[in-house]
Tab-separated table of C-alpha atoms in Angstrom:
chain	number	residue	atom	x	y	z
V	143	UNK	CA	20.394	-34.301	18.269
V	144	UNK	CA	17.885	-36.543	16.550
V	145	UNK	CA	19.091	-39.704	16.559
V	146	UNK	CA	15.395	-41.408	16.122
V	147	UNK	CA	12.666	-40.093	13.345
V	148	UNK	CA	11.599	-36.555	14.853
V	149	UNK	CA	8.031	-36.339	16.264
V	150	UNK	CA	6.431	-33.651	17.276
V	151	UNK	CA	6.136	-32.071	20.953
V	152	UNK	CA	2.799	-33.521	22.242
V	153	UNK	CA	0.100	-29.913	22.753
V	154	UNK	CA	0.035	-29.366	25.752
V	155	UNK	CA	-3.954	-29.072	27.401
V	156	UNK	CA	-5.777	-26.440	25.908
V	157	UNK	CA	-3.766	-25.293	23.721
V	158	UNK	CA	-3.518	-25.379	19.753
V	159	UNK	CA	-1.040	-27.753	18.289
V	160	UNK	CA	2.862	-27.563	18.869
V	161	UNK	CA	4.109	-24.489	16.616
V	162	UNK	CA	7.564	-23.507	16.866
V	163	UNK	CA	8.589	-20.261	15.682
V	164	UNK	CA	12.109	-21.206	14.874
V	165	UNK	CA	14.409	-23.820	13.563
V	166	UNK	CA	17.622	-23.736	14.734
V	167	UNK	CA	20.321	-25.934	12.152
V	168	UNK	CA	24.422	-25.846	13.879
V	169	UNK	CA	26.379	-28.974	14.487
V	170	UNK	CA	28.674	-27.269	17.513
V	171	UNK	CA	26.620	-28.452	20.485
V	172	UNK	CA	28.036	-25.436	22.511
V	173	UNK	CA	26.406	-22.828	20.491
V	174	UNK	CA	23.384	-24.562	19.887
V	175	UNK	CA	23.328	-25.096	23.549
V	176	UNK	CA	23.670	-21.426	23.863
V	177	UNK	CA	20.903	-20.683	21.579
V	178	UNK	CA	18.379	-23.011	22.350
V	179	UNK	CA	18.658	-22.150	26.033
V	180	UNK	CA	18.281	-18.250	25.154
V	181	UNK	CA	15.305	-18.960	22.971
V	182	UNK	CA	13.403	-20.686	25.742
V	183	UNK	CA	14.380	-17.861	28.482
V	184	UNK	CA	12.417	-15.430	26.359
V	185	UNK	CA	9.641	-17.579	25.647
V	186	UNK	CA	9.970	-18.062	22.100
V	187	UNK	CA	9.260	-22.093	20.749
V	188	UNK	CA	11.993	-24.164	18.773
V	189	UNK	CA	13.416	-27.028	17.311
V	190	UNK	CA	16.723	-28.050	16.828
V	191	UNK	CA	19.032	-29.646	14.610
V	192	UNK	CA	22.634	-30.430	13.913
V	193	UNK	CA	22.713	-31.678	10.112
V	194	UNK	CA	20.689	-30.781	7.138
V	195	UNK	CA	19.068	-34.122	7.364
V	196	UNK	CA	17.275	-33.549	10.298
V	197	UNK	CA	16.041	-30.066	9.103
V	198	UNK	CA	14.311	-31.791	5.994
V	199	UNK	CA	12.912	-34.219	7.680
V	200	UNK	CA	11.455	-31.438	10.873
V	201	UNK	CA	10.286	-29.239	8.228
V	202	UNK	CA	8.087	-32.096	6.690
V	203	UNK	CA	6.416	-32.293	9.740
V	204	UNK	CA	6.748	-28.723	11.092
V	205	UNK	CA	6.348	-26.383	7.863
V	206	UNK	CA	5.064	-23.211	9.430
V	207	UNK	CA	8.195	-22.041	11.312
V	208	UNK	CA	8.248	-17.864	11.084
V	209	UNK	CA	12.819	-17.682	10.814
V	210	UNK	CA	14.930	-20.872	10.153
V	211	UNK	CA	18.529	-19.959	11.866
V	212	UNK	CA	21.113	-21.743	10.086
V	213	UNK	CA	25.043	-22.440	9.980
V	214	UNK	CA	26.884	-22.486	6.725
V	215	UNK	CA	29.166	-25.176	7.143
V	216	UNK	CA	27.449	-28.598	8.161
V	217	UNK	CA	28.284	-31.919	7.892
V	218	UNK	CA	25.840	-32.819	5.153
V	219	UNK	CA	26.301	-29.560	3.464
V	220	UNK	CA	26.682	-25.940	2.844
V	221	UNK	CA	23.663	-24.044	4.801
V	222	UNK	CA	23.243	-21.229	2.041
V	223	UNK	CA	22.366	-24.027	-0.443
V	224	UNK	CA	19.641	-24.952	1.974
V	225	UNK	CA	18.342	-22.209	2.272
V	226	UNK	CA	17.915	-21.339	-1.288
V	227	UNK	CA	16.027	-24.688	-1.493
V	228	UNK	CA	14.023	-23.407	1.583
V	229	UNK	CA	13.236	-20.154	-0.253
V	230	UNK	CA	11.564	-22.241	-2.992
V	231	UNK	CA	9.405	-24.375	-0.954
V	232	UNK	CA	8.919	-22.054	2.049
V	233	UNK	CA	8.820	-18.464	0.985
V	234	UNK	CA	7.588	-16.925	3.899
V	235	UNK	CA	10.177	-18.492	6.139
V	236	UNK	CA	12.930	-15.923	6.963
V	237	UNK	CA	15.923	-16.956	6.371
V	238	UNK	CA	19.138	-16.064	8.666
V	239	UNK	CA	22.409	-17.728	7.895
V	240	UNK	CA	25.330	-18.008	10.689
V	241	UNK	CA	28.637	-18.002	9.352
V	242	UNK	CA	32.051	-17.270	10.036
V	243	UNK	CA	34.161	-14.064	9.305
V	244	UNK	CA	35.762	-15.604	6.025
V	245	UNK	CA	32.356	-16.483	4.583
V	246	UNK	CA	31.153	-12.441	5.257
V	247	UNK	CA	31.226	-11.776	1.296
V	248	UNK	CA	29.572	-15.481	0.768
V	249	UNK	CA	27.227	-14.122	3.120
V	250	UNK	CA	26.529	-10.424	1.598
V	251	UNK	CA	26.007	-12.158	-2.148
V	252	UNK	CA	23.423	-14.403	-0.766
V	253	UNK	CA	21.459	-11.333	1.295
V	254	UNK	CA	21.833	-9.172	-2.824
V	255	UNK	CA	20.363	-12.507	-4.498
V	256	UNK	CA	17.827	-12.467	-1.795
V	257	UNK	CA	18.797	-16.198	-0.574
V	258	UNK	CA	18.512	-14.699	2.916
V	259	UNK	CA	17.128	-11.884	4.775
V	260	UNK	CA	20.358	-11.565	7.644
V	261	UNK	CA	23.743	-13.061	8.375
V	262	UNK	CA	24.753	-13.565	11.985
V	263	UNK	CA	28.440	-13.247	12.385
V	264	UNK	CA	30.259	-15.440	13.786
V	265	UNK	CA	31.277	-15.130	17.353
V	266	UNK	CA	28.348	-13.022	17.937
V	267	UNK	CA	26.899	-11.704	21.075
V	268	UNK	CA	23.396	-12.636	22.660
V	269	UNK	CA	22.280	-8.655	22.094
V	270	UNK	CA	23.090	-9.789	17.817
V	271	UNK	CA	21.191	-12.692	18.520
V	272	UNK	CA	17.877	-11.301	19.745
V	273	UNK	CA	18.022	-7.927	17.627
V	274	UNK	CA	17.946	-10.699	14.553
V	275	UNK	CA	15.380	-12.469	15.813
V	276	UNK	CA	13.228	-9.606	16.476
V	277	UNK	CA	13.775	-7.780	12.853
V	278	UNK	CA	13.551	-11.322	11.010
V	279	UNK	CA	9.832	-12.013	13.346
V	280	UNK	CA	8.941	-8.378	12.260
V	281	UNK	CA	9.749	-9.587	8.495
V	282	UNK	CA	7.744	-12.801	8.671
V	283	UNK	CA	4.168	-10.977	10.362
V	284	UNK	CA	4.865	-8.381	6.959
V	285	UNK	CA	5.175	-11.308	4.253
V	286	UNK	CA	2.623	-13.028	5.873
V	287	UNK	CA	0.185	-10.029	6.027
V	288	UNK	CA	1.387	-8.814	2.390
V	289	UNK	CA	0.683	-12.142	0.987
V	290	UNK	CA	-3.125	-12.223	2.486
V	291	UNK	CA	-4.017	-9.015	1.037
V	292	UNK	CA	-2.444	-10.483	-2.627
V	293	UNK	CA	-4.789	-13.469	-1.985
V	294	UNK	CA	-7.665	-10.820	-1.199
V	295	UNK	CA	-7.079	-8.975	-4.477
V	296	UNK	CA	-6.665	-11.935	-6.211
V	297	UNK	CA	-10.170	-13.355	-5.033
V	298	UNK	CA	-11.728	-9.694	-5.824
V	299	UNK	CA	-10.144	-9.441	-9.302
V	300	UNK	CA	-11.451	-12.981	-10.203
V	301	UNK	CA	-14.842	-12.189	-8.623
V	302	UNK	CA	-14.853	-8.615	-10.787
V	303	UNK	CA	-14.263	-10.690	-14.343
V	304	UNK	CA	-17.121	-12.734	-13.485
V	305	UNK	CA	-19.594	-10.106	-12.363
V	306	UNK	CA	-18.745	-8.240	-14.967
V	307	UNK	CA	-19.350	-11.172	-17.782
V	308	UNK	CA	-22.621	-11.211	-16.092
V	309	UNK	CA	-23.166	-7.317	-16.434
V	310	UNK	CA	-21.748	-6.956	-20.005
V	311	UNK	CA	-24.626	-9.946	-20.983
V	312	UNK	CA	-27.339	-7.636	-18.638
V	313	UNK	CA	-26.536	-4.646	-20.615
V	314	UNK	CA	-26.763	-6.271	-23.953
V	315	UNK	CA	-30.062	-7.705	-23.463
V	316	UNK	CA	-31.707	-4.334	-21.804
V	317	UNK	CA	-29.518	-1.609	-24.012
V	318	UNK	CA	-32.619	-1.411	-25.917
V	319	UNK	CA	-35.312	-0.682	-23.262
V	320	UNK	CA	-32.780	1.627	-21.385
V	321	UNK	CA	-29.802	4.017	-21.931
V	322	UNK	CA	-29.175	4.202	-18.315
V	323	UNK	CA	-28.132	0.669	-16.589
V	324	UNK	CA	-29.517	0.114	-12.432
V	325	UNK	CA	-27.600	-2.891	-11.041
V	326	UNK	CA	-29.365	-4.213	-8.362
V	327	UNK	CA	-27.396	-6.832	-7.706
V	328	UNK	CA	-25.542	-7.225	-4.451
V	329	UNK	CA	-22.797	-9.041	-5.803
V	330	UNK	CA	-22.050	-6.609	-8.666
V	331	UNK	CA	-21.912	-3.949	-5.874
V	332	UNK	CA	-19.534	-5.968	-3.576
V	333	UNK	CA	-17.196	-6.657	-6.892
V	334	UNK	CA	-17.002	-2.766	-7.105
V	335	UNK	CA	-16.337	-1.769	-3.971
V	336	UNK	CA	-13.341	-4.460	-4.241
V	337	UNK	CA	-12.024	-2.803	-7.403
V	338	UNK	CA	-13.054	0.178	-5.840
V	339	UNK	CA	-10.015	-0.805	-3.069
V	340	UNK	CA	-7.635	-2.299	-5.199
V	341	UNK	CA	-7.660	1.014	-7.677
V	342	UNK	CA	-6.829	3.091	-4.536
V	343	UNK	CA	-4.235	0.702	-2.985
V	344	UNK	CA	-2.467	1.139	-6.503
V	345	UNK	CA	-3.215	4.667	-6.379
V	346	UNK	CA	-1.309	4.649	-2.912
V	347	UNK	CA	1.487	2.399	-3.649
V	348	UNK	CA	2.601	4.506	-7.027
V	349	UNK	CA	1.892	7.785	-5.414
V	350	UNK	CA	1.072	8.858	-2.128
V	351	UNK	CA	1.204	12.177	-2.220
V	352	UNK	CA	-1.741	11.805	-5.217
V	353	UNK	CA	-3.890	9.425	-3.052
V	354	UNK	CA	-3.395	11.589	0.209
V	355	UNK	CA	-4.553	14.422	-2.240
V	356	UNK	CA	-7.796	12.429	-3.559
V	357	UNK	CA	-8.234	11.370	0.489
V	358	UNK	CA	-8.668	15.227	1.310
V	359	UNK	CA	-10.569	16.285	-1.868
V	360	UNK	CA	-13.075	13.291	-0.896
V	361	UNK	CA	-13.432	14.730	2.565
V	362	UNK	CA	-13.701	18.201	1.467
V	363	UNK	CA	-16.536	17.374	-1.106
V	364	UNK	CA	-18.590	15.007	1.347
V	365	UNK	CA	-18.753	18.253	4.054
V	366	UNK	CA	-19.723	20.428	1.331
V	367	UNK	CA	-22.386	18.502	0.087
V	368	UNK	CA	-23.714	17.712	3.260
V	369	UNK	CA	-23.859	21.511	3.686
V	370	UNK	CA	-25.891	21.312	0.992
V	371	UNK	CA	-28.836	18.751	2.264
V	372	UNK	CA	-27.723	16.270	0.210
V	373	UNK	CA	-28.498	12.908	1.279
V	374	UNK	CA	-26.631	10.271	2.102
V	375	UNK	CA	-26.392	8.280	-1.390
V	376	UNK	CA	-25.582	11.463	-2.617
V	377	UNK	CA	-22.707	11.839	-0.155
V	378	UNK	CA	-21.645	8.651	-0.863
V	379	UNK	CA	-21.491	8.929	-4.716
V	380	UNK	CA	-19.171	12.289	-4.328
V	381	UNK	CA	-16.461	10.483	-2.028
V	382	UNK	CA	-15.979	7.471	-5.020
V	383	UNK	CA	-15.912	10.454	-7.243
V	384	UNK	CA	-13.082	12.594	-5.598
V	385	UNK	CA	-11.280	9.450	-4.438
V	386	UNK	CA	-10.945	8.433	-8.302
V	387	UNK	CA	-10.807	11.172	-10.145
V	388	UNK	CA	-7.148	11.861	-10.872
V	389	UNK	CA	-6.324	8.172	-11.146
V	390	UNK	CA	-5.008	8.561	-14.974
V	391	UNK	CA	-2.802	10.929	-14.081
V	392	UNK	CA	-0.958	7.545	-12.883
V	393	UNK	CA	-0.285	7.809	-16.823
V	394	UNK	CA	1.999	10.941	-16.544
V	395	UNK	CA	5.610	11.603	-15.343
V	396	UNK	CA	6.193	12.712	-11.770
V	397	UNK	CA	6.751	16.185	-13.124
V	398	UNK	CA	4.016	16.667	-15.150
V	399	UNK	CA	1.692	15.339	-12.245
V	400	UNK	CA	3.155	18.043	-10.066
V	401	UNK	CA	2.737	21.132	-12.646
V	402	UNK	CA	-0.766	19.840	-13.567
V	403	UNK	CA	-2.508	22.793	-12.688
V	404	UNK	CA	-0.338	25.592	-14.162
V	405	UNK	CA	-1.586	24.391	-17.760
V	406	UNK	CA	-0.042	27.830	-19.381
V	407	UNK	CA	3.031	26.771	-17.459
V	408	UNK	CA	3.394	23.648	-19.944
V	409	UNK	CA	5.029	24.043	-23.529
V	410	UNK	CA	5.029	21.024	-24.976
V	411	UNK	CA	1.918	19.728	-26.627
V	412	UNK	CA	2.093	16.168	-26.027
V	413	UNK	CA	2.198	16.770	-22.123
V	414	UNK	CA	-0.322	19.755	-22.402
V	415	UNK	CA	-2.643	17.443	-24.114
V	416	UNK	CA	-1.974	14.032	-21.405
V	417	UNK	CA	-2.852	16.772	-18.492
V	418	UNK	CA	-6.581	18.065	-20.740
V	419	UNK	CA	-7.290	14.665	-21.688
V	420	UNK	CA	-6.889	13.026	-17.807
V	421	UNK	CA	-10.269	13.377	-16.402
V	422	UNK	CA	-11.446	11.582	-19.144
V	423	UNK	CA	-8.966	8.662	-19.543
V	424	UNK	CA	-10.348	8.275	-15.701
V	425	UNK	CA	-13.877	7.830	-16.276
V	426	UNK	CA	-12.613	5.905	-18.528
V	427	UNK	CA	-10.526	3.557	-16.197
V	428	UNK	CA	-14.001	3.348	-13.774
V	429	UNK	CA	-16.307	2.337	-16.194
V	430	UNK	CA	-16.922	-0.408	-13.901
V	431	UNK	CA	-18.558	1.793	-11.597
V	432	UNK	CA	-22.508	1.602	-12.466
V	433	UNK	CA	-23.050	5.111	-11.320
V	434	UNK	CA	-22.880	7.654	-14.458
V	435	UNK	CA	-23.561	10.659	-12.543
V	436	UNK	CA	-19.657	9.619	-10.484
V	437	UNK	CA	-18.153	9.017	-13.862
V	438	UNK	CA	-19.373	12.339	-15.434
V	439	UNK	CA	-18.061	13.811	-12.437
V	440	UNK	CA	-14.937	12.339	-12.551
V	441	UNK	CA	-14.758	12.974	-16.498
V	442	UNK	CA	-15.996	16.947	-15.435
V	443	UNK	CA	-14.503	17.641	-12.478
V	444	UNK	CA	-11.515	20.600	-14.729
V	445	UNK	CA	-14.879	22.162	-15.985
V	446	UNK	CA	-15.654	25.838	-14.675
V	447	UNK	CA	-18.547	27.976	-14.816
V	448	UNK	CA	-17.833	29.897	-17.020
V	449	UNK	CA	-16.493	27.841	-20.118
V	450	UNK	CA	-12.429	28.093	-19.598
V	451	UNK	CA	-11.958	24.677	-18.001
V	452	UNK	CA	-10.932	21.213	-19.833
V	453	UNK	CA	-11.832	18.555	-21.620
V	454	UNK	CA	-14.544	19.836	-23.152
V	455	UNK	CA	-14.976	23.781	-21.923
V	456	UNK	CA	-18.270	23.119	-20.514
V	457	UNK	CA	-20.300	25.775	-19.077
V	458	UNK	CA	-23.280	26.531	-16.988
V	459	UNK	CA	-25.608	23.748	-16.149
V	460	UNK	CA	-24.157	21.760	-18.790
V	461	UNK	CA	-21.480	20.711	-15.761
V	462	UNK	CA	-23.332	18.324	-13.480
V	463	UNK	CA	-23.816	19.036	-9.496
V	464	UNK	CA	-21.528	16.399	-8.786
V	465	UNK	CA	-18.634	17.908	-11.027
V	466	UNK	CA	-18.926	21.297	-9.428
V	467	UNK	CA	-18.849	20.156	-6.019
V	468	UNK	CA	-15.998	18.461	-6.844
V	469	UNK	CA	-14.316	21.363	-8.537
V	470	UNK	CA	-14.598	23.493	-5.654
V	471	UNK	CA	-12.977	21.110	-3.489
V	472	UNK	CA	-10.422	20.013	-5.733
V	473	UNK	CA	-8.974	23.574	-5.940
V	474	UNK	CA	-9.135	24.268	-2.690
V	475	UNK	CA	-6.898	21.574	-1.402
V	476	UNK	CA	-4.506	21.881	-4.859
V	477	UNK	CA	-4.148	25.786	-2.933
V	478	UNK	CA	-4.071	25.208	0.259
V	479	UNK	CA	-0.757	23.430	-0.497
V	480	UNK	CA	0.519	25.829	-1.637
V	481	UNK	CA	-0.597	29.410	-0.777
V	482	UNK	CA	-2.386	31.056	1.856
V	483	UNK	CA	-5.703	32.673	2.366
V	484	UNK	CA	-7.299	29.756	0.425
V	485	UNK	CA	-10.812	30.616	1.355
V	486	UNK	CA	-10.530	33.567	-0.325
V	487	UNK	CA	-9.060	32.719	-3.116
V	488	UNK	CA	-11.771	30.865	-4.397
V	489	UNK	CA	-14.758	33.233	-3.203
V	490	UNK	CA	-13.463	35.366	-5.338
V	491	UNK	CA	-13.506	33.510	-8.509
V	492	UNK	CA	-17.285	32.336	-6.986
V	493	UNK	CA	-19.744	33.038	-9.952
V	494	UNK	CA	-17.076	32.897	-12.093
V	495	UNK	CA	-15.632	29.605	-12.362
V	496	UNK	CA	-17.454	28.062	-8.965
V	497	UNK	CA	-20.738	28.057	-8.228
V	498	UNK	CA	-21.800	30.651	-5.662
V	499	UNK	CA	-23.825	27.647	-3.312
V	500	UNK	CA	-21.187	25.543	-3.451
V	501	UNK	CA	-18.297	27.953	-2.477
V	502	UNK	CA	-20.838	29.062	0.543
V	503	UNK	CA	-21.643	25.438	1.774
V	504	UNK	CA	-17.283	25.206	1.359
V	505	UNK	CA	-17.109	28.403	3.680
V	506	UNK	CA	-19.310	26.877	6.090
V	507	UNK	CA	-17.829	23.546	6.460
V	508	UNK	CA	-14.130	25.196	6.941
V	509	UNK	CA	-15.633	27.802	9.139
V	510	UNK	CA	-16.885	24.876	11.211
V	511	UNK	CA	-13.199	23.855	12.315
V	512	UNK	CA	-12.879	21.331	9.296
V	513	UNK	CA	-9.292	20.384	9.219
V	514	UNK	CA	-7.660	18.334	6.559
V	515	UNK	CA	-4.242	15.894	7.303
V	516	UNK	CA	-1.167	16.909	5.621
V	517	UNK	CA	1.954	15.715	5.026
V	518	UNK	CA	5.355	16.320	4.019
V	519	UNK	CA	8.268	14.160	2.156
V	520	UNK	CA	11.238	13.201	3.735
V	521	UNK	CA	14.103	11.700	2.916
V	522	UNK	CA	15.389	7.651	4.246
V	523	UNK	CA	17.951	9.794	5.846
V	524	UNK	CA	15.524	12.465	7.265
V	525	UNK	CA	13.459	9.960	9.421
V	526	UNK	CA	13.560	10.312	13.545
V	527	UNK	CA	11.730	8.953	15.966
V	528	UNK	CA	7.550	10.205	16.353
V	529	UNK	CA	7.381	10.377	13.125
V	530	UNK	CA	4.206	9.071	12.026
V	531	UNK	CA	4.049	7.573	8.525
V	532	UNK	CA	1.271	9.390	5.809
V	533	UNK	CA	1.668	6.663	4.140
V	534	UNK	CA	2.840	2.809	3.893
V	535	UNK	CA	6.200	1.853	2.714
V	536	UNK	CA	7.257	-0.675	0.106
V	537	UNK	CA	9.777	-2.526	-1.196
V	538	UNK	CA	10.706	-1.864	-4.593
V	539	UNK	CA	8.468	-4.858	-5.940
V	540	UNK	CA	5.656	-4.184	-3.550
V	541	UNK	CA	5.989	-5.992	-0.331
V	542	UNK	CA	4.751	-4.101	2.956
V	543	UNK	CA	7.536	-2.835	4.718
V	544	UNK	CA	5.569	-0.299	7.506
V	545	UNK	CA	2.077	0.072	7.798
V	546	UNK	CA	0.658	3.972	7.477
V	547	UNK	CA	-0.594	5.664	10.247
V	548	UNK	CA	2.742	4.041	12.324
V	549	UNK	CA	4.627	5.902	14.872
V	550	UNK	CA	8.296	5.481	14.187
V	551	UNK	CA	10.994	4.659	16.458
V	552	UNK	CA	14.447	4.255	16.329
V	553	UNK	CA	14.457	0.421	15.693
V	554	UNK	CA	12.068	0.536	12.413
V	555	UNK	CA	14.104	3.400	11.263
V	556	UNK	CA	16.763	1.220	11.124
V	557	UNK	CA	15.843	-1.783	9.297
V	558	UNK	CA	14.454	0.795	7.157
V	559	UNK	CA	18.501	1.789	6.433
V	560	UNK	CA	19.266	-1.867	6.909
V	561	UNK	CA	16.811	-2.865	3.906
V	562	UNK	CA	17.890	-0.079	2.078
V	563	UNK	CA	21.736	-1.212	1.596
V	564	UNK	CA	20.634	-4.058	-0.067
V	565	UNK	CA	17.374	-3.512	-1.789
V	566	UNK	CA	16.558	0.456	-2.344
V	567	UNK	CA	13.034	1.444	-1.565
V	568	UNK	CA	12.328	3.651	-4.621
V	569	UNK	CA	8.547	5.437	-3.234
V	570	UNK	CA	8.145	8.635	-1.831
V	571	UNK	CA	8.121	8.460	2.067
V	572	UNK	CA	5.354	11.231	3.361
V	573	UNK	CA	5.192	12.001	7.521
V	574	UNK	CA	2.019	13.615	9.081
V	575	UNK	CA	3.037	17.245	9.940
């Protein structure tokens, strides 16, 4: 088709410059006919060639296509060698190979090695065509969206090491004057609130029913303690507290997460011991947080009036304000998932292991139509249409698949199966119920 160099489509006025969203690579001029002509009928931008020479040389020029569309048998060569070339120096292009019934298996290896995302069988129909098109567009805005928030992590992580270079030569030089640290520094508290982020995106991406949990306890314990008067720096130190405090239990299996209340429930030592010892492996793992009162909190939050909690079986005012409110509403999301009559529950053990103010200001915040999200798991399977998503879904080696807080229909459902056959998703999928 490109019998002179290939230049660019001039912009037209006003616009930004010429992007096609797809290359199109077949040497039978009938189907690429077909193709090029459907492609412009739905208003979607493309270029076209018939030999693997012309695609190199377009995609010198034009690198920022969203889905190359190629055949597998060209003149110049074999399309699924192209387009493992293309996944090395484009990555976020999608990749759909056309091929013929006899290359199927050809076809099905390269989708397993991840050379391509689809195969388009050859003769297909125009309804193959589009459906492609619109799952392979749908994969390119994910990539493209999973690799800026990598970038953004990335940028925090690096700007986190620095900060805290800076911090760790602050606290040597003023260790002396001071036991207790005061950053004033509004870099040093953008850096946390970034690592702040990125421990509760890996919170969410390991387990979601654990960071739904922490999302609820940090709602819970921010209407309590605005019950209470407290002000607003107050407030805010509670939320990072409830949001992080049962990040080391990341540490444990799935089963010992789940039985992590019922401690007399647990035989074995070693695992009786990981559960006791998690709320201070996590203030631990937030020592970058220059709030103490939210790490003894975090470290506090299994201590109980009256002496019979864990790590340490601290009682009475030895357990700091933050820790109890966070006790209170720790437990009473931990029951409400599982029993009724919650409320009561824990008035009664008020005085006992909660303090009586506390479990009031609780009772008036729920009495006050507070109402906390849940969710349920489902199985791939299980998913129907309305279903909203609790949580995002991965692939196995962390790539955005569906955004939380999406309403499902029947065509996500389906890639869902689609990307399943080939590359299992491995996380727990919750629903809002």
């Amino acid at each position: 088709m490109f019998s002179e160099p290939f230049t660019p489509p001039p912009a037209a006025r006003g616009e930004d410059a010429f992007r096609p969203q797809v290359l199109v690579i077949e040497d039978d001029p009938a189907i690429l006919k077909l193709i090029e002509t459907l492609l412009t009928s739905k208003g979607i931008g493309s270029v076209v060639a018939t030999n693997l020479a012309q695609a190199h040389e377009i995609l010198a020029k034009l690198p920022d296509f969203s889905v190359v569309l190629c055949d597998h048998l060209l003149p110049d060569g074999l399309g699924v060698e192209f387009l493992r070339d293309l996944r090395t120096h484009h990555p976020l292009i999608v990749r759909v190979l056309m091929t013929g019934a006899y290359d199927k298996a050809l076809a099905m290896d390269a989708i397993n090695s991840g050379e391509i995302y689809r195969f388009l069988l050859k003769p297909f129909t125009v309804d193959d065509l589009l459906s492609t098109l619109s799952q392979s567009f749908d994969r390119h805005d994910l990539q493209a969206e999973n690799t800026r928030l990598q970038s953004r992590l990335a940028l925090q992580n690096e700007e986190l090491r620095r900060v805290n270079a800076q911090l760790a030569q602050r606290v040597a030089e003023e260790e002396a004057r001071s036991r207790g640290l005061t950053v004033e520094s509004s870099n040093w508290r953008g850096a946390s609130h970034g690592m702040i982020d990125l421990c509760l995106e890996i919170l969410q991406r390991i387990d979601p029913l654990l960071f739904k949990h922490s999302q609820r306890v940090a709602v819970l314990a921010c209407a309590i303690a605005r019950e209470l008067q407290c002000d607003e720096d107050v407030v805010n130190r509670i939320e990072i507290a409830a949001q992080l405090h049962d990040i080391a239990l990341l540490g444990c299996n799935v089963t010992l997460r789940s039985n992590q209340r019922s401690l007399n429930q647990i035989n074995n030592p070693q695992e009786r011991e990981q559960i006791e010892n998690h709320p201070r492996l996590a203030a631990q793992l937030v020592k970058f947080l220059p709030l103490p009162d939210v790490l003894e909190a975090v470290e506090q939050h299994h201590e109980y009036l009256d002496g019979s909690g864990y790590p340490d079986g601290l009682a009475g005012n030895r357990i700091s304000f933050l820790a109890q409110v966070l006790a209170v509403a720790d437990s009473y999301d931990e029951l409400a998932s599982s029993s009724d009559h919650v409320l009561t529950r824990i008035m009664n053990h008020s005085g006992r292991l909660y303090a009586p103010e506390i479990v009031h200001a609780l009772e008036r915040a729920v009495s006050k139509g507070l109402e906390l999200p849940r969710e349920r798991q489902v199985l791939l399977h299980e998913l129907i249409p309305g279903m909203k998503l609790s949580s995002s879904i991965y692939t196995a080696t962390g790539m955005l698949l569906i955004k939380q807080g999406q309403v499902l229909n029947k065509a996500m459902i389906d890639r869902l199966l689609q990307h399943s056959e080939s590359n299992a998703i491995t996380q727990k999928i919750l629903v809002e119920v």
